[in-house]
Coordinates of N, CA and C in Angstrom, one line a residue:
M1 N 83.0 18.6 -9.6 CA 82.8 17.5 -10.5 C 81.4 17.5 -11.2
T2 N 81.5 17.4 -12.6 CA 80.2 17.3 -13.2 C 79.2 16.3 -12.9
A3 N 78.0 16.8 -12.7 CA 77.0 16.1 -12.2 C 76.4 15.1 -13.4
L4 N 75.7 14.2 -12.9 CA 74.8 13.2 -14.0 C 73.5 13.2 -13.6
I5 N 72.8 13.7 -14.2 CA 71.3 13.6 -14.5 C 70.7 12.4 -15.0
A6 N 70.1 11.5 -14.9 CA 69.8 10.3 -15.1 C 68.4 10.2 -15.4
C7 N 68.0 10.4 -16.9 CA 66.4 10.7 -17.1 C 65.8 9.7 -18.0
S8 N 64.9 9.0 -17.0 CA 64.4 7.8 -17.8 C 63.0 8.4 -18.2
H9 N 62.1 7.3 -18.9 CA 60.7 7.8 -19.3 C 59.8 8.0 -18.3
G10 N 59.7 7.1 -17.1 CA 59.0 7.1 -15.9 C 57.9 5.9 -16.2
T11 N 57.4 5.2 -15.1 CA 56.5 4.1 -15.3 C 55.8 4.0 -13.9
R12 N 54.4 3.6 -14.2 CA 53.5 3.4 -13.3 C 54.0 2.0 -12.4
F13 N 54.7 1.4 -13.4 CA 54.6 -0.1 -12.7 C 55.7 -0.2 -11.4
A14 N 55.4 -0.7 -10.4 CA 56.4 -0.8 -9.4 C 57.9 -1.5 -9.5
E15 N 57.7 -2.7 -10.6 CA 58.6 -3.3 -10.9 C 59.8 -2.6 -11.7
G16 N 59.4 -1.9 -12.5 CA 60.1 -0.9 -13.5 C 60.8 0.3 -12.7
R17 N 60.3 0.6 -11.6 CA 60.7 1.7 -10.8 C 61.7 1.2 -10.1
A18 N 61.2 -0.1 -9.3 CA 62.6 -0.6 -8.7 C 63.8 -0.8 -9.5
T19 N 63.6 -1.2 -10.7 CA 64.8 -1.6 -12.0 C 65.7 -0.2 -11.9
V20 N 65.1 0.6 -12.5 CA 65.5 1.9 -12.6 C 66.7 2.2 -11.2
S21 N 65.7 2.2 -10.4 CA 66.3 2.4 -8.8 C 67.7 2.0 -8.7
E22 N 67.7 0.4 -9.0 CA 68.8 -0.4 -9.0 C 69.9 0.2 -10.0
I23 N 69.4 0.2 -11.2 CA 70.5 1.0 -12.0 C 71.4 2.0 -11.7
L24 N 70.6 2.9 -11.1 CA 71.2 3.9 -10.4 C 72.0 3.8 -9.1
D25 N 71.8 2.9 -8.6 CA 72.6 2.3 -7.4 C 73.7 1.8 -7.7
L26 N 73.5 0.8 -9.3 CA 74.8 0.5 -9.7 C 75.6 1.3 -10.5
L27 N 75.0 2.3 -10.9 CA 75.9 3.2 -11.5 C 76.7 4.2 -10.6
S28 N 76.3 4.4 -9.4 CA 76.9 5.2 -8.4 C 78.3 4.4 -8.1
L29 N 78.2 3.2 -8.2 CA 79.1 2.2 -7.9 C 80.3 2.5 -8.9
A30 N 79.8 2.4 -10.2 CA 80.9 2.8 -11.3 C 81.3 4.1 -11.5
L31 N 80.9 5.0 -11.0 CA 81.2 6.4 -10.9 C 81.0 7.0 -9.7
P32 N 82.3 6.4 -8.9 CA 82.2 7.0 -7.3 C 82.8 8.6 -7.4
G33 N 81.9 9.3 -6.7 CA 82.4 10.9 -6.2 C 81.5 11.4 -7.5
V34 N 80.6 10.8 -8.1 CA 79.7 11.8 -9.1 C 78.2 11.9 -8.7
R35 N 78.0 13.1 -8.6 CA 76.8 13.1 -8.2 C 75.5 12.7 -9.1
I36 N 74.6 11.9 -8.6 CA 73.8 11.3 -9.6 C 72.4 11.6 -9.3
E37 N 71.3 12.1 -10.2 CA 70.1 12.5 -9.7 C 69.0 12.1 -10.7
P38 N 68.0 11.5 -10.2 CA 66.9 11.1 -11.1 C 66.3 11.8 -11.7
A39 N 65.7 11.8 -12.8 CA 64.7 12.6 -13.6 C 63.8 12.1 -14.4
F40 N 62.7 12.5 -14.6 CA 61.8 11.7 -15.7 C 61.4 13.0 -16.6
V41 N 60.9 12.0 -17.8 CA 60.2 12.9 -19.0 C 58.6 12.8 -19.1
D42 N 58.4 11.7 -18.1 CA 56.6 11.2 -17.9 C 56.4 10.4 -16.9
V43 N 55.0 10.6 -16.4 CA 54.7 9.7 -15.4 C 55.2 10.2 -14.1
E44 N 56.3 10.0 -13.7 CA 57.0 10.1 -12.6 C 57.5 11.6 -12.4
Q45 N 57.9 11.8 -11.2 CA 58.6 13.0 -10.4 C 59.9 12.4 -9.8
P46 N 60.8 13.5 -9.9 CA 60.4 15.1 -10.5 C 61.1 15.0 -11.9
E47 N 60.0 16.0 -12.4 CA 60.5 16.2 -13.8 C 62.0 16.8 -14.5
V48 N 62.2 16.5 -15.6 CA 63.6 16.8 -15.7 C 63.7 18.2 -16.0
D49 N 62.8 19.2 -16.4 CA 63.1 20.5 -16.0 C 63.6 21.2 -14.6
D50 N 62.6 20.4 -14.0 CA 62.9 20.7 -12.6 C 64.4 20.5 -11.9
V51 N 64.7 19.1 -12.1 CA 66.1 18.9 -11.9 C 67.2 19.4 -12.5
V52 N 67.0 19.8 -13.8 CA 68.0 20.6 -14.4 C 68.2 22.1 -13.8
A53 N 67.2 22.2 -13.5 CA 67.3 23.9 -12.8 C 68.0 23.8 -11.6
R54 N 67.8 22.7 -10.7 CA 68.1 22.7 -9.5 C 69.8 22.7 -9.4
V55 N 70.1 21.4 -10.5 CA 71.5 21.0 -10.3 C 72.3 22.3 -11.1
A56 N 71.5 22.9 -12.1 CA 72.5 23.9 -13.0 C 73.0 24.7 -12.2
A57 N 71.9 24.9 -10.9 CA 72.5 26.0 -10.0 C 73.9 26.0 -9.0
D58 N 74.2 24.7 -8.9 CA 75.2 24.3 -8.4 C 76.7 24.2 -9.1
G59 N 76.6 23.8 -10.3 CA 77.3 23.7 -11.4 C 77.0 23.1 -12.7
P60 N 78.0 22.3 -13.7 CA 78.0 21.7 -14.5 C 77.3 20.5 -14.3
A61 N 76.6 20.1 -15.5 CA 75.7 18.7 -15.4 C 75.5 18.2 -16.7
V62 N 75.6 16.8 -16.8 CA 75.2 16.3 -18.2 C 73.9 15.5 -17.6
V63 N 72.9 15.6 -18.8 CA 71.6 14.9 -18.7 C 72.0 13.8 -19.7
V64 N 71.9 12.3 -19.2 CA 71.9 10.8 -19.8 C 70.8 10.4 -20.1
P65 N 70.0 10.4 -21.2 CA 68.8 9.7 -21.3 C 69.0 8.3 -21.1
L66 N 68.3 7.7 -20.2 CA 68.1 6.1 -20.0 C 66.9 6.0 -21.0
L67 N 67.0 6.1 -22.2 CA 66.4 5.9 -23.2 C 67.2 5.2 -24.3
L68 N 66.6 4.2 -25.0 CA 67.3 3.4 -25.8 C 67.7 3.9 -27.3
S69 N 66.7 5.1 -28.0 CA 66.5 5.4 -29.3 C 66.2 6.9 -28.8
T70 N 66.9 7.7 -30.0 CA 66.1 9.3 -29.9 C 64.4 9.2 -30.4
G71 N 64.2 10.6 -30.0 CA 62.9 11.0 -30.2 C 62.6 12.1 -29.5
H72 N 60.9 12.2 -29.4 CA 60.4 13.5 -28.8 C 61.2 13.6 -27.3
H73 N 61.2 12.8 -26.6 CA 61.8 12.9 -25.4 C 63.0 13.6 -25.4
T74 N 63.8 12.7 -26.0 CA 65.1 13.6 -26.2 C 65.4 14.8 -26.8
K75 N 64.8 15.0 -28.0 CA 64.9 16.1 -28.5 C 63.9 17.4 -28.1
V76 N 62.7 17.3 -27.7 CA 62.0 18.3 -27.1 C 62.2 18.3 -25.5
D77 N 61.8 17.3 -25.1 CA 61.7 17.2 -23.3 C 63.1 17.6 -22.7
I78 N 64.1 16.7 -23.1 CA 65.5 17.0 -22.4 C 66.0 18.1 -23.3
G79 N 65.4 18.3 -24.4 CA 66.3 19.4 -25.5 C 65.8 20.8 -24.6
R80 N 64.5 21.1 -24.3 CA 64.2 22.1 -23.8 C 64.7 22.2 -22.2
A81 N 64.8 21.3 -21.4 CA 65.5 21.4 -20.2 C 66.7 21.9 -20.1
V82 N 67.6 21.5 -20.6 CA 69.2 21.8 -21.0 C 69.2 23.4 -21.8
A83 N 68.4 23.4 -22.5 CA 68.9 24.7 -23.6 C 69.2 26.1 -22.7
P84 N 68.5 26.6 -21.6 CA 68.8 27.6 -21.0 C 70.0 27.7 -20.0
Y85 N 70.7 26.4 -20.1 CA 71.9 26.3 -19.3 C 73.2 26.0 -20.3
P86 N 74.1 27.0 -20.3 CA 75.3 26.8 -21.3 C 76.5 25.4 -20.8
H87 N 76.2 25.2 -19.3 CA 77.1 24.3 -18.6 C 76.3 23.1 -18.4
V88 N 75.3 22.8 -19.2 CA 74.4 21.6 -19.1 C 74.0 21.2 -20.2
V89 N 74.4 20.1 -20.6 CA 74.3 19.4 -22.1 C 73.8 17.8 -21.8
S90 N 72.9 17.4 -22.9 CA 72.6 16.0 -22.9 C 73.3 15.4 -23.6
A91 N 73.8 14.0 -23.0 CA 74.5 13.1 -23.7 C 73.6 12.4 -24.8
G92 N 74.0 11.5 -25.8 CA 73.5 10.9 -26.3 C 72.7 9.6 -26.1
T93 N 71.7 8.8 -26.5 CA 71.0 7.9 -26.1 C 71.8 6.9 -25.8
M94 N 71.4 5.7 -24.9 CA 71.9 4.6 -24.6 C 72.3 3.8 -26.0
G95 N 71.2 3.5 -26.8 CA 71.5 2.9 -28.2 C 71.7 3.5 -29.5
P96 N 72.1 3.1 -30.5 CA 72.5 1.7 -30.4 C 74.0 1.4 -29.9
H97 N 74.2 0.5 -29.6 CA 75.4 0.3 -29.0 C 75.8 -1.4 -29.0
E98 N 77.1 -1.7 -29.3 CA 77.8 -2.8 -29.2 C 77.5 -3.7 -27.9
L99 N 77.5 -2.9 -26.9 CA 77.6 -3.3 -25.8 C 75.8 -4.2 -25.4
L100 N 75.2 -3.4 -25.9 CA 73.7 -3.4 -25.9 C 73.4 -4.6 -26.6
A101 N 73.7 -5.2 -27.7 CA 73.8 -6.3 -28.5 C 74.6 -7.3 -28.0
Q102 N 75.5 -7.3 -26.6 CA 75.9 -8.3 -25.9 C 74.9 -8.8 -25.0
A103 N 74.2 -7.5 -24.1 CA 73.2 -7.6 -23.3 C 72.1 -8.1 -23.9
L104 N 71.8 -8.0 -24.9 CA 70.4 -8.6 -25.6 C 70.8 -10.3 -25.8
L105 N 72.0 -10.4 -26.2 CA 72.4 -11.9 -26.4 C 72.2 -12.6 -24.9
R106 N 72.8 -12.1 -23.9 CA 72.6 -12.6 -22.7 C 71.3 -13.1 -22.3
R107 N 70.3 -12.0 -22.4 CA 69.0 -12.2 -22.2 C 68.5 -13.3 -22.9
L108 N 68.8 -13.5 -24.1 CA 68.0 -14.5 -24.9 C 68.7 -15.9 -24.4
G109 N 70.1 -15.8 -23.9 CA 70.7 -17.2 -23.4 C 70.0 -17.6 -22.0
E110 N 69.3 -16.8 -21.4 CA 68.5 -17.0 -20.5 C 67.3 -17.9 -20.2
L111 N 66.9 -17.5 -21.8 CA 65.7 -18.3 -22.0 C 65.8 -19.8 -22.0
P112 N 64.5 -20.6 -21.7 CA 64.7 -22.2 -21.8 C 65.5 -22.8 -22.8
G113 N 66.3 -23.3 -22.6 CA 67.2 -24.3 -23.6 C 68.5 -23.5 -23.8
G114 N 68.7 -22.3 -23.6 CA 69.7 -21.4 -23.7 C 70.0 -21.2 -25.1
D115 N 69.4 -21.6 -26.1 CA 69.9 -21.8 -27.6 C 69.0 -20.8 -28.6
A116 N 68.3 -20.1 -27.7 CA 67.1 -19.0 -28.6 C 68.3 -18.3 -29.7
G117 N 67.7 -18.6 -30.9 CA 68.5 -17.7 -32.0 C 69.4 -18.7 -32.9
R118 N 69.4 -19.8 -31.9 CA 71.0 -20.5 -32.5 C 70.1 -21.5 -33.1
R119 N 68.9 -22.4 -32.8 CA 68.5 -23.6 -33.4 C 68.0 -23.3 -34.8
P120 N 68.0 -24.4 -35.7 CA 67.8 -23.9 -36.7 C 66.0 -23.7 -37.1
G121 N 65.9 -23.0 -37.6 CA 64.3 -22.4 -38.0 C 63.8 -21.3 -36.8
D122 N 64.9 -21.0 -36.1 CA 64.7 -19.8 -35.0 C 64.2 -18.5 -36.0
H123 N 63.6 -17.6 -35.5 CA 63.5 -16.2 -35.9 C 63.6 -15.4 -34.7
I124 N 64.5 -14.2 -34.6 CA 64.3 -13.2 -33.7 C 63.7 -12.1 -34.0
V125 N 62.8 -11.4 -33.4 CA 62.0 -10.3 -33.5 C 62.6 -9.2 -32.4
L126 N 63.4 -8.1 -32.9 CA 63.6 -7.2 -32.0 C 62.8 -6.4 -31.6
A127 N 62.1 -6.7 -30.4 CA 61.0 -5.8 -30.0 C 61.1 -4.3 -29.2
A128 N 61.0 -3.4 -30.0 CA 61.2 -2.0 -29.6 C 60.0 -1.3 -29.0
A129 N 60.1 -0.1 -28.2 CA 59.0 0.8 -27.9 C 58.7 1.1 -28.7
G130 N 59.6 2.1 -29.7 CA 58.9 2.7 -30.9 C 58.7 4.1 -30.6
S131 N 58.7 4.8 -31.9 CA 58.5 6.3 -32.2 C 58.4 6.7 -33.5
S132 N 57.7 7.6 -33.6 CA 57.5 8.1 -34.9 C 58.6 8.8 -35.8
D133 N 59.4 9.2 -35.0 CA 60.7 10.0 -35.3 C 61.3 9.1 -36.0
P134 N 61.7 9.6 -37.4 CA 62.5 8.9 -38.2 C 63.9 8.2 -37.8
E135 N 64.7 9.2 -36.8 CA 65.8 8.8 -36.5 C 66.1 7.7 -35.6
A136 N 64.6 7.5 -34.9 CA 64.5 6.8 -33.7 C 64.4 5.4 -34.3
V137 N 63.8 5.2 -35.8 CA 63.5 4.3 -36.5 C 64.8 3.6 -37.2
L138 N 66.1 4.5 -37.4 CA 67.3 4.2 -37.7 C 68.1 3.7 -36.8
D139 N 67.6 4.2 -35.2 CA 68.5 3.8 -34.4 C 68.4 2.2 -34.0
V140 N 66.8 1.8 -34.3 CA 66.4 0.5 -33.7 C 66.8 -0.6 -35.0
E141 N 67.0 0.3 -36.2 CA 67.6 -0.7 -37.6 C 68.8 -1.0 -37.3
H142 N 69.7 0.2 -36.9 CA 71.3 0.1 -36.7 C 71.3 -1.3 -35.3
M143 N 70.6 -1.4 -34.3 CA 70.6 -2.3 -33.2 C 70.2 -3.4 -33.5
R144 N 69.1 -3.6 -34.5 CA 68.8 -5.1 -35.2 C 70.2 -5.6 -36.1
D145 N 70.8 -4.4 -36.5 CA 72.1 -4.9 -37.5 C 73.2 -5.3 -36.3
L146 N 73.4 -5.1 -35.3 CA 74.6 -5.4 -34.7 C 74.1 -6.6 -33.9
L147 N 72.8 -6.7 -33.5 CA 72.7 -8.2 -32.9 C 72.6 -9.3 -34.2
A148 N 72.1 -8.9 -35.1 CA 72.1 -9.9 -36.4 C 73.2 -10.6 -36.4
E149 N 74.5 -9.4 -36.5 CA 76.0 -9.9 -36.6 C 76.6 -10.8 -35.8
E150 N 75.7 -11.2 -34.7 CA 75.7 -12.1 -33.4 C 75.2 -13.4 -33.5
L151 N 74.0 -13.6 -34.4 CA 73.2 -14.6 -34.3 C 73.6 -15.4 -35.9
P152 N 73.2 -16.4 -35.7 CA 72.9 -17.3 -37.2 C 71.4 -17.2 -37.7
A153 N 70.6 -16.6 -36.6 CA 68.9 -16.7 -36.9 C 68.6 -15.3 -37.6
P154 N 67.8 -15.4 -38.5 CA 67.2 -14.1 -39.1 C 66.6 -13.3 -37.8
V155 N 67.0 -11.7 -37.8 CA 66.4 -10.5 -37.0 C 65.4 -10.0 -37.8
S156 N 64.5 -9.7 -37.3 CA 63.4 -8.5 -37.8 C 63.1 -7.3 -36.6
I157 N 62.5 -6.6 -36.9 CA 61.9 -5.4 -36.0 C 60.5 -5.2 -35.7
G158 N 60.2 -5.1 -34.2 CA 58.8 -4.9 -34.2 C 58.4 -4.0 -33.1
Y159 N 57.7 -3.0 -33.3 CA 57.8 -1.7 -32.6 C 56.1 -2.1 -31.7
G160 N 56.2 -1.5 -30.4 CA 55.0 -1.6 -29.4 C 54.1 -0.4 -30.0
A161 N 54.9 0.9 -30.4 CA 54.1 2.1 -31.0 C 54.5 2.5 -31.8
G162 N 54.4 4.0 -32.3 CA 54.7 4.7 -33.3 C 55.4 4.6 -34.7
A163 N 55.7 3.1 -35.0 CA 56.4 2.9 -36.1 C 55.7 1.7 -36.3
K164 N 55.8 1.0 -37.6 CA 55.5 -0.3 -37.9 C 56.6 -1.2 -38.6
P165 N 56.5 -2.4 -38.4 CA 55.3 -3.0 -38.2 C 55.3 -3.2 -36.7
R166 N 54.1 -3.5 -36.0 CA 53.9 -3.6 -34.7 C 54.3 -5.0 -34.4
I167 N 54.6 -5.4 -33.1 CA 55.4 -6.4 -32.6 C 54.4 -7.9 -33.0
P168 N 53.0 -7.8 -32.9 CA 52.4 -9.1 -33.1 C 52.4 -9.0 -34.5
R169 N 52.5 -8.1 -35.3 CA 52.6 -8.1 -37.1 C 54.1 -8.9 -37.2
A170 N 54.8 -8.4 -36.4 CA 56.1 -9.0 -36.9 C 56.5 -10.3 -36.6
V171 N 55.8 -10.9 -35.3 CA 55.8 -12.4 -34.9 C 55.1 -13.2 -35.9
A172 N 53.7 -12.4 -36.2 CA 53.0 -13.4 -37.1 C 54.0 -13.6 -38.7
A173 N 54.6 -12.4 -38.9 CA 55.2 -12.4 -40.5 C 56.4 -13.3 -40.3
A174 N 57.0 -13.5 -39.2 CA 58.0 -14.2 -39.0 C 57.6 -16.0 -39.2
R175 N 56.6 -16.2 -38.6 CA 55.9 -17.5 -38.9 C 55.2 -17.8 -40.3
E176 N 54.4 -16.6 -41.1 CA 54.2 -17.1 -42.1 C 55.4 -17.1 -43.2
G177 N 56.6 -16.7 -42.6 CA 57.9 -16.9 -43.5 C 58.7 -18.2 -43.2
G178 N 57.8 -19.1 -42.6 CA 58.3 -20.2 -42.3 C 59.2 -20.5 -41.1
A179 N 59.4 -19.5 -40.1 CA 59.9 -19.7 -38.8 C 59.3 -20.9 -37.8
D180 N 60.0 -21.7 -37.3 CA 59.4 -22.9 -36.5 C 59.4 -22.5 -35.0
R181 N 60.1 -21.2 -34.7 CA 60.3 -20.8 -33.5 C 60.4 -19.2 -33.6
V182 N 59.6 -18.6 -32.7 CA 59.7 -17.0 -32.9 C 60.2 -16.6 -31.6
I183 N 61.4 -15.9 -31.3 CA 61.5 -15.6 -30.1 C 61.7 -13.8 -30.2
A184 N 60.9 -13.3 -29.2 CA 61.1 -11.8 -29.0 C 62.1 -11.5 -28.2
A185 N 62.9 -10.5 -28.5 CA 64.3 -10.3 -27.7 C 63.6 -8.9 -27.2
S186 N 63.5 -8.5 -26.2 CA 63.1 -7.2 -25.5 C 63.9 -6.2 -25.4
Y187 N 63.6 -5.4 -26.7 CA 64.7 -4.0 -26.3 C 64.0 -3.1 -25.9
V188 N 63.8 -3.3 -24.4 CA 63.3 -2.4 -23.5 C 64.4 -2.5 -22.2
L189 N 64.1 -1.1 -21.4 CA 65.1 -1.2 -20.4 C 64.6 -1.8 -19.3
A190 N 63.3 -1.6 -19.0 CA 62.8 -2.3 -17.5 C 61.2 -2.5 -17.8
P191 N 60.8 -3.6 -16.9 CA 59.4 -3.8 -17.0 C 58.6 -2.5 -16.9
G192 N 57.5 -2.9 -17.2 CA 56.4 -2.1 -17.7 C 55.3 -2.0 -18.9
H193 N 54.8 -0.8 -19.3 CA 53.9 -1.2 -20.5 C 54.4 -1.6 -21.6
F194 N 55.7 -1.1 -22.1 CA 56.2 -1.8 -23.5 C 56.4 -3.1 -23.4
A195 N 57.3 -3.7 -21.9 CA 57.6 -4.8 -21.7 C 56.5 -6.0 -21.6
N196 N 55.3 -5.3 -21.4 CA 54.2 -6.0 -21.4 C 53.4 -6.3 -22.8
L197 N 53.9 -5.4 -23.7 CA 53.3 -5.3 -24.9 C 54.2 -6.5 -25.6
V198 N 55.5 -6.6 -25.4 CA 56.2 -7.8 -25.9 C 55.9 -9.1 -25.5
L199 N 55.4 -9.2 -24.0 CA 55.0 -10.5 -23.5 C 53.8 -10.8 -24.2
A200 N 52.9 -10.1 -24.7 CA 51.3 -10.1 -25.2 C 51.6 -10.2 -26.7
A201 N 52.7 -10.2 -27.4 CA 52.6 -10.2 -28.8 C 52.5 -11.9 -29.6
G202 N 52.7 -12.9 -28.8 CA 52.5 -13.9 -29.2 C 53.9 -14.7 -29.9
A203 N 54.7 -14.3 -29.2 CA 56.4 -14.9 -29.4 C 56.3 -16.4 -28.9
D204 N 57.0 -17.6 -29.2 CA 57.1 -18.5 -28.4 C 58.0 -18.2 -27.1
Q205 N 58.9 -17.7 -27.3 CA 59.9 -17.3 -26.2 C 59.9 -15.5 -26.0
V206 N 60.3 -14.9 -24.9 CA 60.3 -13.7 -25.0 C 61.3 -13.6 -23.9
S207 N 62.4 -12.7 -24.3 CA 63.5 -12.3 -23.3 C 63.3 -11.5 -22.0
A208 N 63.7 -11.3 -21.1 CA 63.6 -10.2 -20.2 C 64.0 -8.9 -20.7
P209 N 63.7 -7.9 -20.1 CA 64.0 -6.4 -20.3 C 65.4 -6.6 -20.1
L210 N 66.3 -5.4 -20.6 CA 67.9 -5.1 -20.4 C 68.0 -5.2 -19.0
G211 N 67.3 -4.3 -17.9 CA 67.4 -4.3 -16.8 C 68.9 -3.8 -16.2
T212 N 69.2 -4.5 -15.2 CA 70.6 -4.2 -14.7 C 71.8 -5.1 -15.4
D213 N 71.5 -5.6 -16.3 CA 72.8 -6.1 -16.9 C 73.9 -5.2 -17.1
P214 N 75.2 -5.8 -16.8 CA 76.3 -4.8 -16.9 C 76.5 -3.9 -17.9
A215 N 76.0 -4.3 -19.1 CA 76.3 -3.8 -20.3 C 75.6 -2.2 -20.0
V216 N 74.4 -2.4 -19.8 CA 73.7 -1.1 -19.4 C 74.3 -0.2 -18.1
I217 N 74.9 -0.5 -17.4 CA 75.4 0.5 -16.4 C 77.0 1.0 -17.4
S218 N 77.6 0.1 -18.1 CA 78.9 0.5 -18.8 C 78.3 1.4 -20.0
V219 N 77.2 1.3 -20.4 CA 76.8 2.3 -21.7 C 76.5 3.6 -20.9
I220 N 75.8 3.9 -20.0 CA 75.3 5.0 -19.5 C 76.8 5.8 -19.0
A221 N 77.5 5.1 -18.3 CA 78.8 5.5 -18.0 C 79.7 6.0 -18.9
Q222 N 79.4 5.5 -20.0 CA 80.2 6.0 -21.5 C 79.6 7.1 -22.0
R223 N 78.3 7.2 -21.7 CA 77.7 8.8 -22.4 C 78.2 9.7 -21.7
Y224 N 78.1 9.7 -20.2 CA 78.4 10.5 -19.4 C 79.6 11.2 -19.5
R225 N 80.4 10.1 -19.8 CA 82.2 10.4 -19.8 C 82.4 11.3 -21.1
A226 N 81.6 10.6 -22.1 CA 81.9 11.4 -23.2 C 81.3 13.0 -22.9
A227 N 80.4 13.1 -22.9 CA 79.4 14.3 -22.8 C 80.3 15.5 -21.6
A228 N 80.8 14.7 -20.5 CA 81.3 15.7 -19.4 C 82.6 16.1 -20.1
A229 N 83.3 15.4 -20.8 CA 84.6 15.7 -21.5 C 84.6 16.7 -22.5
A230 N 83.5 16.8 -23.4 CA 83.1 17.4 -24.4 C 82.6 19.0 -23.7
L231 N 82.0 18.6 -22.4 CA 81.8 20.1 -21.7 C 82.7 20.6 -21.3
R232 N 83.6 20.0 -20.9 CA 84.9 20.7 -20.1 C 85.9 21.3 -21.1
H233 N 86.1 20.7 -22.3 CA 86.7 21.0 -23.5 C 86.1 21.2 -24.8
P234 N 85.2 22.0 -24.9 CA 84.5 22.3 -26.1 C 85.3 22.5 -27.3
E235 N 85.0 22.3 -28.3 CA 85.6 22.4 -29.5 C 85.5 24.0 -29.8
P236 N 86.5 24.8 -30.4 CA 86.8 26.1 -30.5 C 85.6 25.9 -31.9
A237 N 84.8 27.3 -31.8 CA 84.0 27.8 -32.8 C 84.8 27.9 -33.9
T238 N 84.2 27.5 -35.3 CA 84.9 27.7 -36.4 C 84.8 29.2 -37.2
S239 N 85.8 29.6 -37.6 CA 85.5 31.2 -38.4 C 84.4 31.2 -39.7
A240 N 83.5 32.0 -39.7 CA 82.6 32.0 -41.0 C 83.3 32.0 -42.2
I241 N 83.0 31.4 -43.7 CA 83.6 31.3 -44.5 C 83.7 32.8 -45.1
G242 N 85.0 33.4 -45.6 CA 84.9 34.5 -46.1 C 85.2 35.4 -45.2
A243 N 85.3 35.3 -43.7 CA 85.7 36.4 -42.8 C 86.8 36.9 -42.9

């Protein structure tokens, strides 16, 4: 069976590490019989290159980025790791995805009052980690659109790094625009550096990271299954024009 290499960013925060570990435990229940190996692109060990090399020696594998948007880590770090092995592929990033919009809504619903984004005068800031990659910006904008479809309140974007506006500026802009209450929807996977940036951005309320929401497990499993199926049944090569 095709192995699943779950590749997350890595964090120095114990709570974030525990969350990722719990995600993998739940994923093993959702995908019984599938070999699941953790890997990281930064901070933690084992590094994705080493895990791919080890798992590839045993057979086919799919690297699923536990990352919400594309960027350097998916294109360069994971791309470099899988390149030498034709029987190892990288799945798409977790986001954007309709299920993640539902997870964001559930996290907003956990806030005091349970009406975040639904009270007149509310403004939601989708608070993402951020990347300088233009494709990552498009991913977050798509995710913003998916969330906005579910809420009566306006939804804007703030980034922790790599792109603008930064989260504090997005919060301030919402207030300057007349919002009575600004809520930051944490579009991060687990507690850690970027989650703390969201907490410190000055919003009136801040939702929890996506964490172990059932949508997270479902999306990872979907990404794995789609990539594994494509690996087993690759599309035939097309003939060159004029050949």
